[in-house]
CSV table of C-alpha atoms in Angstrom, one decimal:
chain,number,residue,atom,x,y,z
A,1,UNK,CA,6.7,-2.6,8.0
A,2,UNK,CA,4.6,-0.4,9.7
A,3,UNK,CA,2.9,-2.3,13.0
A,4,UNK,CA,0.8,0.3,14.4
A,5,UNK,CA,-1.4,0.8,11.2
A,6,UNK,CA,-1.6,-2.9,11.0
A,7,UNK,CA,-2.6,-3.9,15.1
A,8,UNK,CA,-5.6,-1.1,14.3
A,9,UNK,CA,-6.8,-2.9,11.5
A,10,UNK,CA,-6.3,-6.0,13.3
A,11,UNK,CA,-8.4,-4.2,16.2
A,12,UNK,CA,-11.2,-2.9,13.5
A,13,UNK,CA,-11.7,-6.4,12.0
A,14,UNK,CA,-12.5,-7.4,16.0
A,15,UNK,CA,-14.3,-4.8,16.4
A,16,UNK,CA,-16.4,-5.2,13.3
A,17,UNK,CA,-17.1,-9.0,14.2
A,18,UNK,CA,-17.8,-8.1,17.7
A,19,UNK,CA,-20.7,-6.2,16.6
A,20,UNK,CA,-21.7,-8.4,14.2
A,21,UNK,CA,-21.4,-11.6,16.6
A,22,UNK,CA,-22.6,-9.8,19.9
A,23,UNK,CA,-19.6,-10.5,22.1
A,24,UNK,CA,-17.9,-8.3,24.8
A,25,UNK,CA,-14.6,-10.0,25.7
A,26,UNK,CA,-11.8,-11.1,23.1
A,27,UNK,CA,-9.5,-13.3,25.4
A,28,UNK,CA,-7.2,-14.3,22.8
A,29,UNK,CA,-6.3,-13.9,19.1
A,30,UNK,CA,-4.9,-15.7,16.3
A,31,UNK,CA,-3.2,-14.2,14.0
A,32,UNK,CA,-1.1,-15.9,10.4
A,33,UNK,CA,2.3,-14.2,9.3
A,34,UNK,CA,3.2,-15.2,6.2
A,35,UNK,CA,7.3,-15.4,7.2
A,36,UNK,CA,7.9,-13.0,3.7
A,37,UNK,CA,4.8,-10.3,5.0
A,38,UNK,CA,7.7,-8.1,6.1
A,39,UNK,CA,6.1,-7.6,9.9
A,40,UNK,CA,8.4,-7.5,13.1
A,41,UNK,CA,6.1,-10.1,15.7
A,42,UNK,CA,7.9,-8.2,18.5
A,43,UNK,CA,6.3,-4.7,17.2
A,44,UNK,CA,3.3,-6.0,16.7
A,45,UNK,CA,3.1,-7.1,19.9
A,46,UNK,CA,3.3,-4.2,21.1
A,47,UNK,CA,1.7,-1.9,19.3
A,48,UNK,CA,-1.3,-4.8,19.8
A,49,UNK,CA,-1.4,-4.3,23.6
A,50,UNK,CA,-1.3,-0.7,23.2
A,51,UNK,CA,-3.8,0.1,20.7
A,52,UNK,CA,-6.7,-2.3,22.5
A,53,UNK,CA,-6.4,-0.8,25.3
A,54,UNK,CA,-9.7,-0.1,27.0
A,55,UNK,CA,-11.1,-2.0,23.9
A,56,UNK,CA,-12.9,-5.5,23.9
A,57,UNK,CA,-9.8,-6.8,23.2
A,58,UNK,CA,-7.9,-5.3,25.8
A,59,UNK,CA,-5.7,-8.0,27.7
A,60,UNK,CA,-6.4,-10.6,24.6
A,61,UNK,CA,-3.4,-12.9,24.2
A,62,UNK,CA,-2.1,-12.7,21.0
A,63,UNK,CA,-1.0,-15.9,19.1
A,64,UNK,CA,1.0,-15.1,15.8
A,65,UNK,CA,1.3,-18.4,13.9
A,66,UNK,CA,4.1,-17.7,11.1
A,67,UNK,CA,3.4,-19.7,7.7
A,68,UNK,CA,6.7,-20.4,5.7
A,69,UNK,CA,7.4,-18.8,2.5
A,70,UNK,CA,7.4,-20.6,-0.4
A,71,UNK,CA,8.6,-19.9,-4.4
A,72,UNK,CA,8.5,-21.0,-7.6
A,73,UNK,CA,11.9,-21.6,-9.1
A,74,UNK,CA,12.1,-20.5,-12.6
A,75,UNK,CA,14.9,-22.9,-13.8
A,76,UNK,CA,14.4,-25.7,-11.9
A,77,UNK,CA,10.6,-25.6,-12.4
A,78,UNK,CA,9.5,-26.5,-8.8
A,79,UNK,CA,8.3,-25.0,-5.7
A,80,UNK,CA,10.9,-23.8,-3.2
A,81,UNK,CA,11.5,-23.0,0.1
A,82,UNK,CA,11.9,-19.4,0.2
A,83,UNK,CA,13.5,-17.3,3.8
A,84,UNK,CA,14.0,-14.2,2.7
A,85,UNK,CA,13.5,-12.3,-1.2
A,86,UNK,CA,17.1,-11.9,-1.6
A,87,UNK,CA,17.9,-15.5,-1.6
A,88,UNK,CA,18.7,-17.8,-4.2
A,89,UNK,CA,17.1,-21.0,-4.9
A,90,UNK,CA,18.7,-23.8,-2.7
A,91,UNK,CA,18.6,-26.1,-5.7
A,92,UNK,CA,20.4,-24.3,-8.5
A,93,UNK,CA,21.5,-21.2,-6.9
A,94,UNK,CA,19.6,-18.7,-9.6
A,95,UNK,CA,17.4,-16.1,-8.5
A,96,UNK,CA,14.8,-16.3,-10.4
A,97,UNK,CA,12.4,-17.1,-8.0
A,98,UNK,CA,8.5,-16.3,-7.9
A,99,UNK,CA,7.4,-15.7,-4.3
A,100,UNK,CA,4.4,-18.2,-4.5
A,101,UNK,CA,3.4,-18.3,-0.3
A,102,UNK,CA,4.3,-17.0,2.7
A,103,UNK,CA,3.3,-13.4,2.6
A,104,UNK,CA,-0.1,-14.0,4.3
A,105,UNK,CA,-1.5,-11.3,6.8
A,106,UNK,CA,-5.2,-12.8,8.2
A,107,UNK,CA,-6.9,-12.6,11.3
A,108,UNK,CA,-7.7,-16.2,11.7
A,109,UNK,CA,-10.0,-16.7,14.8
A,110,UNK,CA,-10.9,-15.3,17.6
A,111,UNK,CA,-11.8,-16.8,21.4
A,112,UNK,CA,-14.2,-14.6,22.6
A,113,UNK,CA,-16.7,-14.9,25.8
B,1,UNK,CA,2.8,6.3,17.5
B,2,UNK,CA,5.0,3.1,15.6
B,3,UNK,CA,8.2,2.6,17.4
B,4,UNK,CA,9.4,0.9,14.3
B,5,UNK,CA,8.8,4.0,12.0
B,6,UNK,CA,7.0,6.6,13.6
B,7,UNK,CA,3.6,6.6,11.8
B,8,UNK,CA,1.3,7.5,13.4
B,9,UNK,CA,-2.5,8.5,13.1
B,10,UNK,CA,-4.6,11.6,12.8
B,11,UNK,CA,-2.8,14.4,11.2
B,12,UNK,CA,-3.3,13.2,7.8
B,13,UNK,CA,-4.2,16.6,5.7
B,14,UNK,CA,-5.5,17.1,2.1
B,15,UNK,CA,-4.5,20.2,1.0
B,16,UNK,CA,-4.6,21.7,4.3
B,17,UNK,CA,-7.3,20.1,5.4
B,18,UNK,CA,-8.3,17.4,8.1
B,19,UNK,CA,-9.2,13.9,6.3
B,20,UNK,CA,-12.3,12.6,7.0
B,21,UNK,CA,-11.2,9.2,8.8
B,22,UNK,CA,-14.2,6.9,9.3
B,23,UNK,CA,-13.8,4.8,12.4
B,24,UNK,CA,-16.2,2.1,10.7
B,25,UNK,CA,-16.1,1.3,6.4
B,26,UNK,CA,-18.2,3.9,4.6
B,27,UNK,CA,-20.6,3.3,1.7
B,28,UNK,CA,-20.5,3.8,-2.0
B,29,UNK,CA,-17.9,6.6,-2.8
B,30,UNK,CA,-19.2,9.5,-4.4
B,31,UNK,CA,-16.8,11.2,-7.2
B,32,UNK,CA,-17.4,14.6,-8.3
B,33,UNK,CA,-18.6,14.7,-11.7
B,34,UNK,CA,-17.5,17.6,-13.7
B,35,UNK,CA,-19.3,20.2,-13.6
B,36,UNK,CA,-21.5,19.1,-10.8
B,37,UNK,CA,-20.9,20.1,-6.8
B,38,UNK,CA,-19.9,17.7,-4.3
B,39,UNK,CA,-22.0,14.5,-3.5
B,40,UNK,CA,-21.6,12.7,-0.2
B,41,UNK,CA,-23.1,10.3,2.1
B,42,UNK,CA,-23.3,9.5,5.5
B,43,UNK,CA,-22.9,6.0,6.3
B,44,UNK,CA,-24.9,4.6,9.2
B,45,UNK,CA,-24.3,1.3,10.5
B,46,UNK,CA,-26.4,0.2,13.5
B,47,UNK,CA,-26.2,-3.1,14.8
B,48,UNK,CA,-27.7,-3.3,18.6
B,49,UNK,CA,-27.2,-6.7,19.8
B,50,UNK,CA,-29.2,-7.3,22.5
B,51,UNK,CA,-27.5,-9.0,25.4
B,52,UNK,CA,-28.7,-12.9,25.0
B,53,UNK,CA,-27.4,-15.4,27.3
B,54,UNK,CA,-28.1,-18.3,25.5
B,55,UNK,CA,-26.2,-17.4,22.5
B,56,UNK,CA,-23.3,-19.2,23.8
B,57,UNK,CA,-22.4,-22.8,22.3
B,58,UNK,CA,-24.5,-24.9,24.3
B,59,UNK,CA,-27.3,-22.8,23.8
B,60,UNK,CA,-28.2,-22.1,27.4
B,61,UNK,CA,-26.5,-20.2,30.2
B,62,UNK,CA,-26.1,-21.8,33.5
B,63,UNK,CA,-24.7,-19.1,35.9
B,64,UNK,CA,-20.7,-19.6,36.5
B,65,UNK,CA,-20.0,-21.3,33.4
B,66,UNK,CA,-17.8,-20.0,31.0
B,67,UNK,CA,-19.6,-18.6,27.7
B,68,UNK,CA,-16.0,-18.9,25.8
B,69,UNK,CA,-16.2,-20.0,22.2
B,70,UNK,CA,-13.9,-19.8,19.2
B,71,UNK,CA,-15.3,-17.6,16.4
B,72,UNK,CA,-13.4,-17.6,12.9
B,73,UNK,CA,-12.9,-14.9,11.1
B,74,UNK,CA,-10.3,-15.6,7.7
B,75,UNK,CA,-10.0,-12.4,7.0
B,76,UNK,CA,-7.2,-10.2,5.5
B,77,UNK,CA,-5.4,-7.3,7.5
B,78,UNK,CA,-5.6,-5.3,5.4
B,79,UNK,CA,-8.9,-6.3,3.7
B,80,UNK,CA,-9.9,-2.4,4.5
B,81,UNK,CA,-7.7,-0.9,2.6
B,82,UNK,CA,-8.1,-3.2,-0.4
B,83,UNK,CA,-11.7,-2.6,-0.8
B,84,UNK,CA,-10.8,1.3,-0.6
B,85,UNK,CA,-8.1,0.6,-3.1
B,86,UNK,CA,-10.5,-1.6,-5.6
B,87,UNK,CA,-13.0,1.4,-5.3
B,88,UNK,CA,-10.4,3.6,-6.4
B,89,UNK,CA,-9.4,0.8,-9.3
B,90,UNK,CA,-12.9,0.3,-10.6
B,91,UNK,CA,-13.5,4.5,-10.6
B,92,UNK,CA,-10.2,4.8,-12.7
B,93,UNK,CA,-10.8,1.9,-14.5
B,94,UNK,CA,-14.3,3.0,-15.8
B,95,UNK,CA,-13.0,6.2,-16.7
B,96,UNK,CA,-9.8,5.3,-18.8
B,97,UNK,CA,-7.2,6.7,-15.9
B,98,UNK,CA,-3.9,5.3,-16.2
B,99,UNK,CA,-3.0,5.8,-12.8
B,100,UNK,CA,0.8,5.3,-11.5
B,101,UNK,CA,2.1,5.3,-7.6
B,102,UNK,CA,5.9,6.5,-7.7
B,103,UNK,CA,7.9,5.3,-4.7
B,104,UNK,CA,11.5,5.9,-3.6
B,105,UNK,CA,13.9,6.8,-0.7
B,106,UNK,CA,13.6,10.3,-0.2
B,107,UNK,CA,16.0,12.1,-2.5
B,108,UNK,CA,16.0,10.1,-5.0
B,109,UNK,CA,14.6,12.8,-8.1
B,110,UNK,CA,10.9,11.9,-8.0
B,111,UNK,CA,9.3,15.6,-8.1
B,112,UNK,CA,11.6,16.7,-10.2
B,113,UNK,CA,11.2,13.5,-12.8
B,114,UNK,CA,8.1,14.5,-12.3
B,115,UNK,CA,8.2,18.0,-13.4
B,116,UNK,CA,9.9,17.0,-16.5
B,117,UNK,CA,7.8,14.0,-17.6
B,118,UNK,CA,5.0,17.1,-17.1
B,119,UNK,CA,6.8,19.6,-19.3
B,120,UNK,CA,7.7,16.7,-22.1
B,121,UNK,CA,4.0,15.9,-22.1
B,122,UNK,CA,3.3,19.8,-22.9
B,123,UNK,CA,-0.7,19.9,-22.7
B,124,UNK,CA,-0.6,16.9,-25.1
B,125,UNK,CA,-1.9,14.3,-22.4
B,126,UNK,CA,-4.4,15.6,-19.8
B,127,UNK,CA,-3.0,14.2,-16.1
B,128,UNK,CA,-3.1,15.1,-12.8
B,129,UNK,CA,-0.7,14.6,-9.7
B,130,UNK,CA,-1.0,13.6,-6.4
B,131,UNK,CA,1.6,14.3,-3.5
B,132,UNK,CA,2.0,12.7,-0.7
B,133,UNK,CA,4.7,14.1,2.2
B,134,UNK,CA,4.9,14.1,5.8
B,135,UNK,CA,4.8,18.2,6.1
B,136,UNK,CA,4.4,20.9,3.3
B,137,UNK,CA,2.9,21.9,0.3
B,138,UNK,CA,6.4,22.3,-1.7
B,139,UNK,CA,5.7,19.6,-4.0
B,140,UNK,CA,2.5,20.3,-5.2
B,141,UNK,CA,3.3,23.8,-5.6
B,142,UNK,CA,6.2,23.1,-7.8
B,143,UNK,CA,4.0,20.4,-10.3
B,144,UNK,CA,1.3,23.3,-10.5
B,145,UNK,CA,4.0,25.9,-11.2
B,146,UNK,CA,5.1,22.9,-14.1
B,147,UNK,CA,1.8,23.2,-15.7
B,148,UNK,CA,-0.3,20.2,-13.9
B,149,UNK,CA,-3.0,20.3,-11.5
B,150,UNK,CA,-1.7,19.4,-8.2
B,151,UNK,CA,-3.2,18.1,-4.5
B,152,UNK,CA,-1.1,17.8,-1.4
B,153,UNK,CA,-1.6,15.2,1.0
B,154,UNK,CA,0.4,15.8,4.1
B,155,UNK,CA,0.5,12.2,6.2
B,156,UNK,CA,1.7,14.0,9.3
B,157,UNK,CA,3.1,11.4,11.4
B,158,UNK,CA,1.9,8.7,8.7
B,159,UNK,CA,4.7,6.8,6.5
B,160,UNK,CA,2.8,6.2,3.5
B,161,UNK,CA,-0.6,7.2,1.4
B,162,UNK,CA,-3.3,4.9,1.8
B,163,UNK,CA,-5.9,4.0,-0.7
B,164,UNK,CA,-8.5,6.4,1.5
B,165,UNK,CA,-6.3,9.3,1.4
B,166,UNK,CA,-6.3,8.6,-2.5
B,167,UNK,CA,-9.8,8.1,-3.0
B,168,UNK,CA,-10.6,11.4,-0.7
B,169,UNK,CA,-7.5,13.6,-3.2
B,170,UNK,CA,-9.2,11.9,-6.3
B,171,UNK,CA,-12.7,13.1,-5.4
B,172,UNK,CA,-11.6,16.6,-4.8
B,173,UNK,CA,-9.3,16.9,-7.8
B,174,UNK,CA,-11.3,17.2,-11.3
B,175,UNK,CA,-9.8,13.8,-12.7
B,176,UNK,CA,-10.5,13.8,-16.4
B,177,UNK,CA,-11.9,10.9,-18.5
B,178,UNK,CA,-9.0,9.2,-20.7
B,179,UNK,CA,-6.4,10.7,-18.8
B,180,UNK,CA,-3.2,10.2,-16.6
B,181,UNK,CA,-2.6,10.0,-12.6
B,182,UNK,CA,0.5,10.4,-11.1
B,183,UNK,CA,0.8,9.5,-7.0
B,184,UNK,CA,3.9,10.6,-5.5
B,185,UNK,CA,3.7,8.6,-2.6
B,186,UNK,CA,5.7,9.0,0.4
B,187,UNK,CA,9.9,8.7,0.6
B,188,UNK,CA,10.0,5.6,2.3
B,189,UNK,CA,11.2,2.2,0.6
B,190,UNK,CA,9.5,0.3,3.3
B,191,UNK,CA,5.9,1.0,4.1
B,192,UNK,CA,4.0,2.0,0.8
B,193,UNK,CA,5.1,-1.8,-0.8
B,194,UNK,CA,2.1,-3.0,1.0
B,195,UNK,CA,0.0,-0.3,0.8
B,196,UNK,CA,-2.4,-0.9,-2.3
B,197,UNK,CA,-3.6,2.8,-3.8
B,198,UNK,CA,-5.6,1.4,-6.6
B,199,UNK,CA,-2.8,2.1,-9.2
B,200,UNK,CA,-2.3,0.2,-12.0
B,201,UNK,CA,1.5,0.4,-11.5
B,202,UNK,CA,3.8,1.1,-9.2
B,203,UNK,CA,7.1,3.0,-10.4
B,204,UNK,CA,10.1,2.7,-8.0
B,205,UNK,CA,12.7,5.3,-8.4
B,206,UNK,CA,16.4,4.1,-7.9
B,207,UNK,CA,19.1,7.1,-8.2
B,208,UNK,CA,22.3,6.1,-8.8
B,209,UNK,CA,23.6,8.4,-5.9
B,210,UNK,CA,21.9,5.9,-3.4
B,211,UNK,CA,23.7,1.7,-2.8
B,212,UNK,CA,23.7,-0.5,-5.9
B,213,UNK,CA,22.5,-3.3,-3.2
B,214,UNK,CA,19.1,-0.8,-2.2
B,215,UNK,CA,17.0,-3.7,-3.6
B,216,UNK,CA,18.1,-6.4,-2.0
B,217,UNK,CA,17.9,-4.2,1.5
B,218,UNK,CA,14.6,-3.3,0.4
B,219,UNK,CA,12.9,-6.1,-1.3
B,220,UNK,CA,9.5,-5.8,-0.9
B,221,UNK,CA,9.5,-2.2,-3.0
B,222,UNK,CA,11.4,-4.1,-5.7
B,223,UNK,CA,9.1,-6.6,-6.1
B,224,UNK,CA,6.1,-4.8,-5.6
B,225,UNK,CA,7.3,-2.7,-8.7
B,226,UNK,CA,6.4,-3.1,-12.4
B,227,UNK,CA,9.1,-1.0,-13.5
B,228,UNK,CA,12.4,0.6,-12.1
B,229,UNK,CA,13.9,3.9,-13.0
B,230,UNK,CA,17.5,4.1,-12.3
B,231,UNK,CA,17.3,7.9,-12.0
B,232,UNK,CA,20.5,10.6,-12.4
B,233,UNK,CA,22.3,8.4,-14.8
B,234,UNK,CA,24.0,11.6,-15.8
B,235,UNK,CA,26.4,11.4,-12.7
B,236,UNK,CA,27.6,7.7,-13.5
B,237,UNK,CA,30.5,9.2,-14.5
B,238,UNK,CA,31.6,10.6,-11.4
B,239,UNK,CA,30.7,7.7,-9.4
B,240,UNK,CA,31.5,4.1,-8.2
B,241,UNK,CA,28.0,3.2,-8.9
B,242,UNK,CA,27.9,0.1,-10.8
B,243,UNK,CA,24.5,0.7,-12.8
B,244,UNK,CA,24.6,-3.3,-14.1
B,245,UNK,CA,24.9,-4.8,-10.4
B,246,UNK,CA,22.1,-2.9,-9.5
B,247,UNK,CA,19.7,-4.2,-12.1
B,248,UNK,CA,21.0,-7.5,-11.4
B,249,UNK,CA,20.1,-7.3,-7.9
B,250,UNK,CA,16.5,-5.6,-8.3
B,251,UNK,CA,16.3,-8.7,-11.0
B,252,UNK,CA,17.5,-11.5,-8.2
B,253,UNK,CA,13.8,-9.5,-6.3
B,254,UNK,CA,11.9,-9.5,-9.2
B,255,UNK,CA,12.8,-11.2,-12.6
B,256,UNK,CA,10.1,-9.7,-14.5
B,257,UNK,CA,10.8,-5.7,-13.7
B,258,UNK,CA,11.0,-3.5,-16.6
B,259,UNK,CA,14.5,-1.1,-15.7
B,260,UNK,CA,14.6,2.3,-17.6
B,261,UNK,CA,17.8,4.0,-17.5
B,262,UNK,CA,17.0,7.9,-16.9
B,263,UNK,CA,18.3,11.1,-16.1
B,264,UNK,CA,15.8,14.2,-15.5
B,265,UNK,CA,18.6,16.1,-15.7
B,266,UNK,CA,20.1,15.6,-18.9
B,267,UNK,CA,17.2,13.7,-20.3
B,268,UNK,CA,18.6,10.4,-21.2
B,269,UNK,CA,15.5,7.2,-21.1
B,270,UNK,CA,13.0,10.3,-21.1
B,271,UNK,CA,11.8,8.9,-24.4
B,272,UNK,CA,11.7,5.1,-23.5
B,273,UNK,CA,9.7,6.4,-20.2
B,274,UNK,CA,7.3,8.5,-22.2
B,275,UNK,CA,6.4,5.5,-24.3
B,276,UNK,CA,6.0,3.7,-21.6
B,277,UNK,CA,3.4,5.8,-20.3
B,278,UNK,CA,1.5,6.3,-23.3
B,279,UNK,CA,1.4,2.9,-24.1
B,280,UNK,CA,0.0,2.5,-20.2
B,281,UNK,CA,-2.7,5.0,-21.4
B,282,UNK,CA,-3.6,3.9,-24.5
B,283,UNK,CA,-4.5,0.1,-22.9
B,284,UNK,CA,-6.4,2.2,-20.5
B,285,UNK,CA,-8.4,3.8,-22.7
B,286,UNK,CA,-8.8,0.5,-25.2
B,287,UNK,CA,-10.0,-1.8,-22.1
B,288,UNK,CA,-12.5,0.8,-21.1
B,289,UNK,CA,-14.0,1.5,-24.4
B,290,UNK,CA,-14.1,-3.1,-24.7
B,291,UNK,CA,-16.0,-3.1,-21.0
B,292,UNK,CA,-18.4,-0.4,-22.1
């Protein structure tokens, strides 16, 4: 999708909680990805390092843990593993398939000092 | 600026002029109410945190020792724009506006559905439009020059409307009670899926010109969608479009979309669309009268 507009709102959130909490340093950052949230980890990566530049996150490491994706298979009535929205469901093949998990953005926690 | 697709921030305009982008969340919104001038406010959140060594986790500072600790936060991404788009949601909803965010690949026939969902509705249902593009005022002008009352937002570098933009165009434009919003967002099948506007629909726009396998390229549009219009259904005669496969495959994305076959050109699904709609507005208007 669109990286930059999501690595500032990732830096806001920090931001926000850094005023809030009274911290000065971010030394690393955890993010979850749901695997379906349509974000490319590479490019946010990198638009991360560049927009917390001289920011209290500036230099943070940035941890992206990816949470599968998971769906709700219509005909076979259970929860299945889902890759990608254009597959069909490894049981019965079908496609109808209610994305159920897996498209997760969150800023989970922060290390800060 | 996004090396994926070049959005960038800070040239957003409404109708020529520079949005007011708050670095931190603002208060309340403030609508216009007709007939009245603008309200605003000026949010001011101080918090001076005084600098207290002993905050960290042991409670004490010794000099030399790390004051590192783990704070959690749980929160969403883009939790910003969701309250800005649930502002926007409980505004319309309060005041019976059906509101609907139209997305497609650019070229697809959206301004000019547009203009003829406008000149079918003839006066008979008050609505207003919203246009989102990169650059120009093209699109508004031509909705005004159909009859509607019209705002431009130019994104600039941006990729998609956001639900501040909208809330910003909706206090400017004089939205009636009980009536109909239409947001031409941006054409791009990628961005704007994710990008809440406080709509109660969103309306993807498929033209039969384009790939019968767009959906399953583009997934998260298709399922992000209530309802697809397979647009310029008119040319299917001069083309290898296979108009079944593509529902098929916007079906494998999302089983329960609603598909209406349309052409602005000839007219073809205009009815079933116009129902559509005023069966939208008619629920709009029946759950705000229950709520109030």
């Amino acid at each position: 999708m669109h990286e930059m507009s999501i690595a500032e709102s990732v830096l806001q959130i920090i931001e926000d909680t850094a005023r809030a909490e009274g911290y000065n340093k971010v030394k690393a950052v955890w993010l979850e990805i749901g695997q379906l949230a349509g974000v490319e980890k590479e490019s946010l990566r990198f638009c991360f390092d560049v927009v917390t530049r001289d920011s209290v996150a500036q230099d943070a490491r940035l941890e992206i843990i990816e949470t599968a994706g998971q769906g709700w298979c219509m005909e076979c009535a259970c929860n299945v593993a889902v890759t990608a929205r254009y597959e069909p469901c490894p049981s019965c093949g079908g496609f109808r398939i209610v994305v159920t998990g897996g498209e997760e953005m969150r800023v989970k926690e922060l290390e800060v000092e | 600026m996004c090396t994926t697709c070049g959005c960038g921030i800070g040239q957003t305009l409404i109708a020529g002029h520079a949005i007011q982008r708050p670095r931190k969340p603002g208060g309340e919104m403030h609508y216009r109410v007709r007939g009245e001038g603008m309200t605003h406010v000026h949010p001011h959140g101080h918090i001076h945190d005084p600098i207290d060594s002993g905050a960290g986790p042991a409670g004490t500072h010794a000099p030399g020792m790390s004051q590192a600790r783990m704070v959690k936060i749980e929160r969403d991404i883009l939790a910003k724009n969701n309250d800005y788009a649930d502002q926007n949601r409980r505004y319309l909803s309060a005041h019976g506006i059906f509101a609907l965010n139209l997305v497609s690949s650019p070229g697809s026939g959206k301004t000019t559905l547009l203009v003829k969902t406008i000149e079918a509705l003839n006066g008979a249902q008050p609505l207003a439009v919203i246009e989102g593009d990169q650059q120009t005022d093209n699109d508004a002008a031509r909705i005004r020059a159909a009859g509607a009352p019209a705002l431009q937002i130019n994104t600039g570098k941006g990729c998609h409307l956001d639900a501040h933009m909208v809330g910003q165009a909706m206090q400017q434009l004089d939205l009636q009670d009980d009536s109909l919003l239409l947001i031409e967002n941006v054409g791009n099948l990628v961005c704007p899926a994710g990008f809440d506007l406080g709509e109660a629909h969103k309306v993807v726009i498929l033209s039969v010109t384009e790939g019968e396998d767009k959906p399953l390229k583009y997934p998260d549009m298709f399922r992000a969608a209530a309802v697809m219009l397979l647009n310029k259904c008119d040319l299917l005669p001069y083309l290898e479009f296979d108009a079944d496969l593509a529902v098929e495959y916007a079906r494998r994305i999302n089983p329960t979309l609603r598909v209406i076959r349309i052409s602005a050109t000839s007219g073809e699904g205009m009815p079933e669309w116009l129902e559509w709609i005023a069966t939208g507005c008619r629920n709009t208007v029946a759950a705000k009268q229950l709520v109030a």
